[in-house]
Amino acid sequence: LRTSTNHNNSGEKKPFDPRIPSFGVALSPKPTPFAPLLFSGRLPQGFQAAAEAGFQAIELSLRTADEVNLEELNTLLDLYGLSISAIATGRSYIEDNLSFANLEADVQDRLVLRIKEHIRLAAQFDAAVIIGGVRGRFHGTASEQIHQRDIAINSIRECAKFAKELGVTILIEPINRYETNFINLAGDGFRLLDEISEPSVKLLLDTFHMNIEEVNISASIQLAGNRLGYIHFADSNRFAPGLGHTDFVQVMHALNSIHYQGVITAEILPVPDDLAAIRQAGTYLKTLYSRP
Ligand code: LER
Ligand code: MN
């Protein structure tokens, strides 16, 4: 996962302090019902606004890996000196009902193939792949759910092994109870990391979900320590940081205490609009980290 340098094609690199996190923002190349993304369907505008707002990295939320035009993507990365931090995969669940918890017909096979394509794409950009919302929801009796969990973990493990071969980090993201019943807490995430037992699988914590689920956001970040591979910043209402009541100063202190040097990615609603939200997030992050 590229954390301290920008995309290394011919684009000019903007130097920034490798000891502190770099900033990313989550965008989608296509319009999507998944709400906390900016400039959905307008990638060029998103890249320009991200660079102008002080971001170094873009997280791409993709349905399928072929949704991006590689030539266009490389051109944009070079033009704005940005890198791809991660590929998010939850749209497969939201838009196609493909999830790791779904044991219907050939869903597991199709989803594993799809995630492998995301991993291949990520490898080209030194990016990570997120397994978050795409875990889906378990259904039925307790024993049926245990069975679903076993199958899901096998599929995730298969993706993790493939990712390891390609040098790609897989990020497991705990998500709030209203979206999934398969890993809500950081602690549930640690358990899955232990079960999969691949060092290339890390945790992604999202302050929006943590605000709903965790007893103590800072304590959970500290407990994650070097298992934390990535973090999503959104305020309590999923607006840009600073527009809700999450205490990001405390979050930053917790990240500093574990020497977090990864990417902090704003995954936020376009409220009041895309441009205002990205500017708010960029300004807030730069102020929080005292960066010009
Ligand atoms: C994805 O990063 C996320 O935070 C979830 O809300 C997706 O369902
Ligand atoms: Mn998230």
Short mmCIF file of N, CA and C in Angstrom, two decimals, residues 40-117:
data_model
loop_
_atom_site.label_atom_id
_atom_site.label_comp_id
_atom_site.label_asym_id
_atom_site.label_seq_id
_atom_site.Cartn_x
_atom_site.Cartn_y
_atom_site.Cartn_z
N SER A 40 -19.60 11.06 -7.94
CA SER A 40 -19.93 9.78 -8.58
C SER A 40 -20.29 9.98 -10.04
N GLY A 41 -19.58 9.26 -10.90
CA GLY A 41 -19.80 9.39 -12.34
C GLY A 41 -19.03 10.55 -12.95
N ARG A 42 -18.26 11.26 -12.14
CA ARG A 42 -17.51 12.42 -12.66
C ARG A 42 -16.08 12.38 -12.14
N LEU A 43 -15.35 11.37 -12.58
CA LEU A 43 -13.99 11.14 -12.06
C LEU A 43 -13.04 12.32 -12.33
N PRO A 44 -13.03 12.88 -13.57
CA PRO A 44 -12.09 13.99 -13.80
C PRO A 44 -12.33 15.16 -12.84
N GLN A 45 -13.60 15.49 -12.62
CA GLN A 45 -13.91 16.59 -11.68
C GLN A 45 -13.49 16.21 -10.27
N GLY A 46 -13.67 14.96 -9.92
CA GLY A 46 -13.29 14.49 -8.58
C GLY A 46 -11.79 14.56 -8.37
N PHE A 47 -11.03 14.13 -9.37
CA PHE A 47 -9.57 14.18 -9.24
C PHE A 47 -9.09 15.62 -9.10
N GLN A 48 -9.64 16.49 -9.92
CA GLN A 48 -9.22 17.89 -9.86
C GLN A 48 -9.54 18.49 -8.49
N ALA A 49 -10.77 18.25 -8.03
CA ALA A 49 -11.17 18.82 -6.73
C ALA A 49 -10.34 18.22 -5.61
N ALA A 50 -10.02 16.93 -5.71
CA ALA A 50 -9.22 16.27 -4.66
C ALA A 50 -7.83 16.89 -4.59
N ALA A 51 -7.21 17.07 -5.75
CA ALA A 51 -5.86 17.65 -5.76
C ALA A 51 -5.92 19.07 -5.21
N GLU A 52 -6.91 19.85 -5.62
CA GLU A 52 -7.01 21.24 -5.16
C GLU A 52 -7.30 21.32 -3.67
N ALA A 53 -8.01 20.34 -3.14
CA ALA A 53 -8.37 20.37 -1.72
C ALA A 53 -7.25 19.79 -0.84
N GLY A 54 -6.16 19.36 -1.45
CA GLY A 54 -5.00 18.92 -0.65
C GLY A 54 -4.89 17.43 -0.41
N PHE A 55 -5.64 16.64 -1.17
CA PHE A 55 -5.54 15.18 -1.01
C PHE A 55 -4.39 14.63 -1.85
N GLN A 56 -3.83 13.51 -1.38
CA GLN A 56 -2.77 12.86 -2.13
C GLN A 56 -3.24 11.56 -2.80
N ALA A 57 -4.37 11.04 -2.33
CA ALA A 57 -4.78 9.71 -2.79
C ALA A 57 -6.28 9.67 -3.07
N ILE A 58 -6.63 8.74 -3.96
CA ILE A 58 -8.03 8.50 -4.32
C ILE A 58 -8.36 7.06 -3.97
N GLU A 59 -9.49 6.86 -3.30
CA GLU A 59 -10.04 5.50 -3.14
C GLU A 59 -11.14 5.37 -4.18
N LEU A 60 -11.07 4.29 -4.96
CA LEU A 60 -12.07 4.08 -6.01
C LEU A 60 -13.07 3.06 -5.56
N SER A 61 -14.34 3.42 -5.58
CA SER A 61 -15.40 2.47 -5.28
C SER A 61 -15.90 1.90 -6.60
N LEU A 62 -15.69 0.60 -6.79
CA LEU A 62 -15.98 -0.02 -8.08
C LEU A 62 -16.98 -1.15 -7.95
N ARG A 63 -17.82 -1.28 -8.96
CA ARG A 63 -18.68 -2.45 -9.06
C ARG A 63 -17.85 -3.58 -9.67
N THR A 64 -17.32 -3.33 -10.85
CA THR A 64 -16.42 -4.31 -11.48
C THR A 64 -15.13 -3.59 -11.84
N ALA A 65 -14.05 -4.37 -11.93
CA ALA A 65 -12.74 -3.77 -12.19
C ALA A 65 -12.69 -3.08 -13.55
N ASP A 66 -13.51 -3.57 -14.51
CA ASP A 66 -13.44 -2.97 -15.84
C ASP A 66 -14.26 -1.68 -15.94
N GLU A 67 -14.76 -1.22 -14.80
CA GLU A 67 -15.48 0.05 -14.78
C GLU A 67 -14.54 1.23 -15.03
N VAL A 68 -13.26 1.03 -14.74
CA VAL A 68 -12.32 2.12 -14.98
C VAL A 68 -11.61 1.92 -16.31
N ASN A 69 -11.43 3.02 -16.97
CA ASN A 69 -10.64 3.04 -18.19
C ASN A 69 -9.20 3.32 -17.75
N LEU A 70 -8.32 2.33 -17.93
CA LEU A 70 -6.96 2.44 -17.40
C LEU A 70 -6.20 3.63 -17.96
N GLU A 71 -6.42 3.88 -19.23
CA GLU A 71 -5.70 4.99 -19.86
C GLU A 71 -6.15 6.31 -19.22
N GLU A 72 -7.46 6.45 -19.05
CA GLU A 72 -7.99 7.67 -18.45
C GLU A 72 -7.50 7.80 -17.00
N LEU A 73 -7.51 6.68 -16.30
CA LEU A 73 -7.09 6.71 -14.90
C LEU A 73 -5.63 7.13 -14.77
N ASN A 74 -4.77 6.53 -15.57
CA ASN A 74 -3.35 6.89 -15.51
C ASN A 74 -3.12 8.34 -15.89
N THR A 75 -3.88 8.80 -16.86
CA THR A 75 -3.75 10.21 -17.26
C THR A 75 -4.12 11.13 -16.10
N LEU A 76 -5.22 10.81 -15.43
CA LEU A 76 -5.67 11.65 -14.31
C LEU A 76 -4.67 11.59 -13.15
N LEU A 77 -4.15 10.40 -12.86
CA LEU A 77 -3.19 10.27 -11.76
C LEU A 77 -1.95 11.11 -12.04
N ASP A 78 -1.47 11.04 -13.29
CA ASP A 78 -0.28 11.80 -13.67
C ASP A 78 -0.56 13.30 -13.63
N LEU A 79 -1.71 13.67 -14.18
CA LEU A 79 -2.05 15.08 -14.28
C LEU A 79 -2.09 15.74 -12.90
N TYR A 80 -2.65 15.02 -11.92
CA TYR A 80 -2.84 15.64 -10.60
C TYR A 80 -1.85 15.13 -9.55
N GLY A 81 -0.91 14.27 -9.93
CA GLY A 81 0.08 13.77 -8.97
C GLY A 81 -0.55 13.01 -7.82
N LEU A 82 -1.60 12.25 -8.12
CA LEU A 82 -2.31 11.50 -7.07
C LEU A 82 -1.99 10.01 -7.18
N SER A 83 -2.26 9.27 -6.09
CA SER A 83 -2.14 7.80 -6.16
C SER A 83 -3.48 7.17 -5.81
N ILE A 84 -3.61 5.89 -6.14
CA ILE A 84 -4.82 5.14 -5.73
C ILE A 84 -4.46 4.44 -4.42
N SER A 85 -5.20 4.75 -3.36
CA SER A 85 -4.90 4.12 -2.07
C SER A 85 -5.59 2.77 -1.93
N ALA A 86 -6.82 2.67 -2.43
CA ALA A 86 -7.57 1.42 -2.23
C ALA A 86 -8.71 1.33 -3.24
N ILE A 87 -9.15 0.08 -3.43
CA ILE A 87 -10.35 -0.17 -4.24
C ILE A 87 -11.41 -0.73 -3.29
N ALA A 88 -12.55 -0.07 -3.26
CA ALA A 88 -13.65 -0.50 -2.40
C ALA A 88 -14.62 -1.33 -3.23
N THR A 89 -15.21 -2.35 -2.61
CA THR A 89 -15.93 -3.37 -3.37
C THR A 89 -17.42 -3.51 -2.99
N GLY A 90 -17.88 -2.70 -2.06
CA GLY A 90 -19.24 -2.86 -1.53
C GLY A 90 -20.35 -2.71 -2.56
N ARG A 91 -20.03 -2.08 -3.69
CA ARG A 91 -21.08 -1.88 -4.69
C ARG A 91 -21.57 -3.20 -5.28
N SER A 92 -20.74 -4.25 -5.22
CA SER A 92 -21.19 -5.56 -5.73
C SER A 92 -22.38 -6.06 -4.93
N TYR A 93 -22.39 -5.75 -3.64
CA TYR A 93 -23.52 -6.15 -2.80
C TYR A 93 -24.71 -5.24 -3.05
N ILE A 94 -24.46 -3.94 -3.02
CA ILE A 94 -25.55 -2.98 -3.13
C ILE A 94 -26.23 -3.05 -4.50
N GLU A 95 -25.44 -3.21 -5.54
CA GLU A 95 -26.00 -3.14 -6.90
C GLU A 95 -26.28 -4.50 -7.52
N ASP A 96 -25.60 -5.56 -7.06
CA ASP A 96 -25.77 -6.87 -7.70
C ASP A 96 -26.12 -7.98 -6.71
N ASN A 97 -26.31 -7.62 -5.45
CA ASN A 97 -26.60 -8.61 -4.40
C ASN A 97 -25.57 -9.74 -4.33
N LEU A 98 -24.33 -9.44 -4.69
CA LEU A 98 -23.26 -10.43 -4.53
C LEU A 98 -22.60 -10.17 -3.18
N SER A 99 -22.67 -11.13 -2.29
CA SER A 99 -22.01 -10.95 -0.99
C SER A 99 -21.43 -12.26 -0.50
N PHE A 100 -20.45 -12.16 0.40
CA PHE A 100 -19.82 -13.37 0.94
C PHE A 100 -20.79 -14.16 1.82
N ALA A 101 -21.83 -13.47 2.32
CA ALA A 101 -22.79 -14.18 3.18
C ALA A 101 -23.86 -14.90 2.37
N ASN A 102 -23.86 -14.70 1.08
CA ASN A 102 -24.92 -15.23 0.21
C ASN A 102 -24.48 -16.58 -0.38
N LEU A 103 -25.16 -17.65 0.02
CA LEU A 103 -24.77 -18.98 -0.46
C LEU A 103 -25.60 -19.45 -1.66
N GLU A 104 -26.41 -18.55 -2.22
CA GLU A 104 -27.23 -18.94 -3.38
C GLU A 104 -26.35 -19.32 -4.57
N ALA A 105 -26.83 -20.30 -5.32
CA ALA A 105 -26.24 -20.75 -6.59
C ALA A 105 -24.74 -20.48 -6.69
N ASP A 106 -24.35 -19.69 -7.67
CA ASP A 106 -22.91 -19.52 -7.94
C ASP A 106 -22.36 -18.20 -7.41
N VAL A 107 -23.05 -17.64 -6.39
CA VAL A 107 -22.67 -16.30 -5.92
C VAL A 107 -21.23 -16.26 -5.41
N GLN A 108 -20.84 -17.27 -4.61
CA GLN A 108 -19.47 -17.25 -4.07
C GLN A 108 -18.43 -17.24 -5.19
N ASP A 109 -18.64 -18.11 -6.18
CA ASP A 109 -17.67 -18.19 -7.28
C ASP A 109 -17.59 -16.88 -8.04
N ARG A 110 -18.77 -16.32 -8.33
CA ARG A 110 -18.77 -15.06 -9.09
C ARG A 110 -18.12 -13.94 -8.29
N LEU A 111 -18.40 -13.92 -6.99
CA LEU A 111 -17.84 -12.84 -6.17
C LEU A 111 -16.33 -12.99 -6.02
N VAL A 112 -15.87 -14.21 -5.79
CA VAL A 112 -14.42 -14.41 -5.65
C VAL A 112 -13.72 -13.99 -6.94
N LEU A 113 -14.29 -14.37 -8.08
CA LEU A 113 -13.69 -13.97 -9.37
C LEU A 113 -13.65 -12.44 -9.49
N ARG A 114 -14.75 -11.83 -9.08
CA ARG A 114 -14.82 -10.37 -9.18
C ARG A 114 -13.79 -9.70 -8.26
N ILE A 115 -13.67 -10.21 -7.03
CA ILE A 115 -12.70 -9.61 -6.10
C ILE A 115 -11.28 -9.84 -6.61
N LYS A 116 -11.04 -11.01 -7.23
CA LYS A 116 -9.70 -11.24 -7.79
C LYS A 116 -9.38 -10.23 -8.90
N GLU A 117 -10.39 -9.86 -9.68
CA GLU A 117 -10.16 -8.82 -10.69
C GLU A 117 -9.82 -7.49 -10.02
#
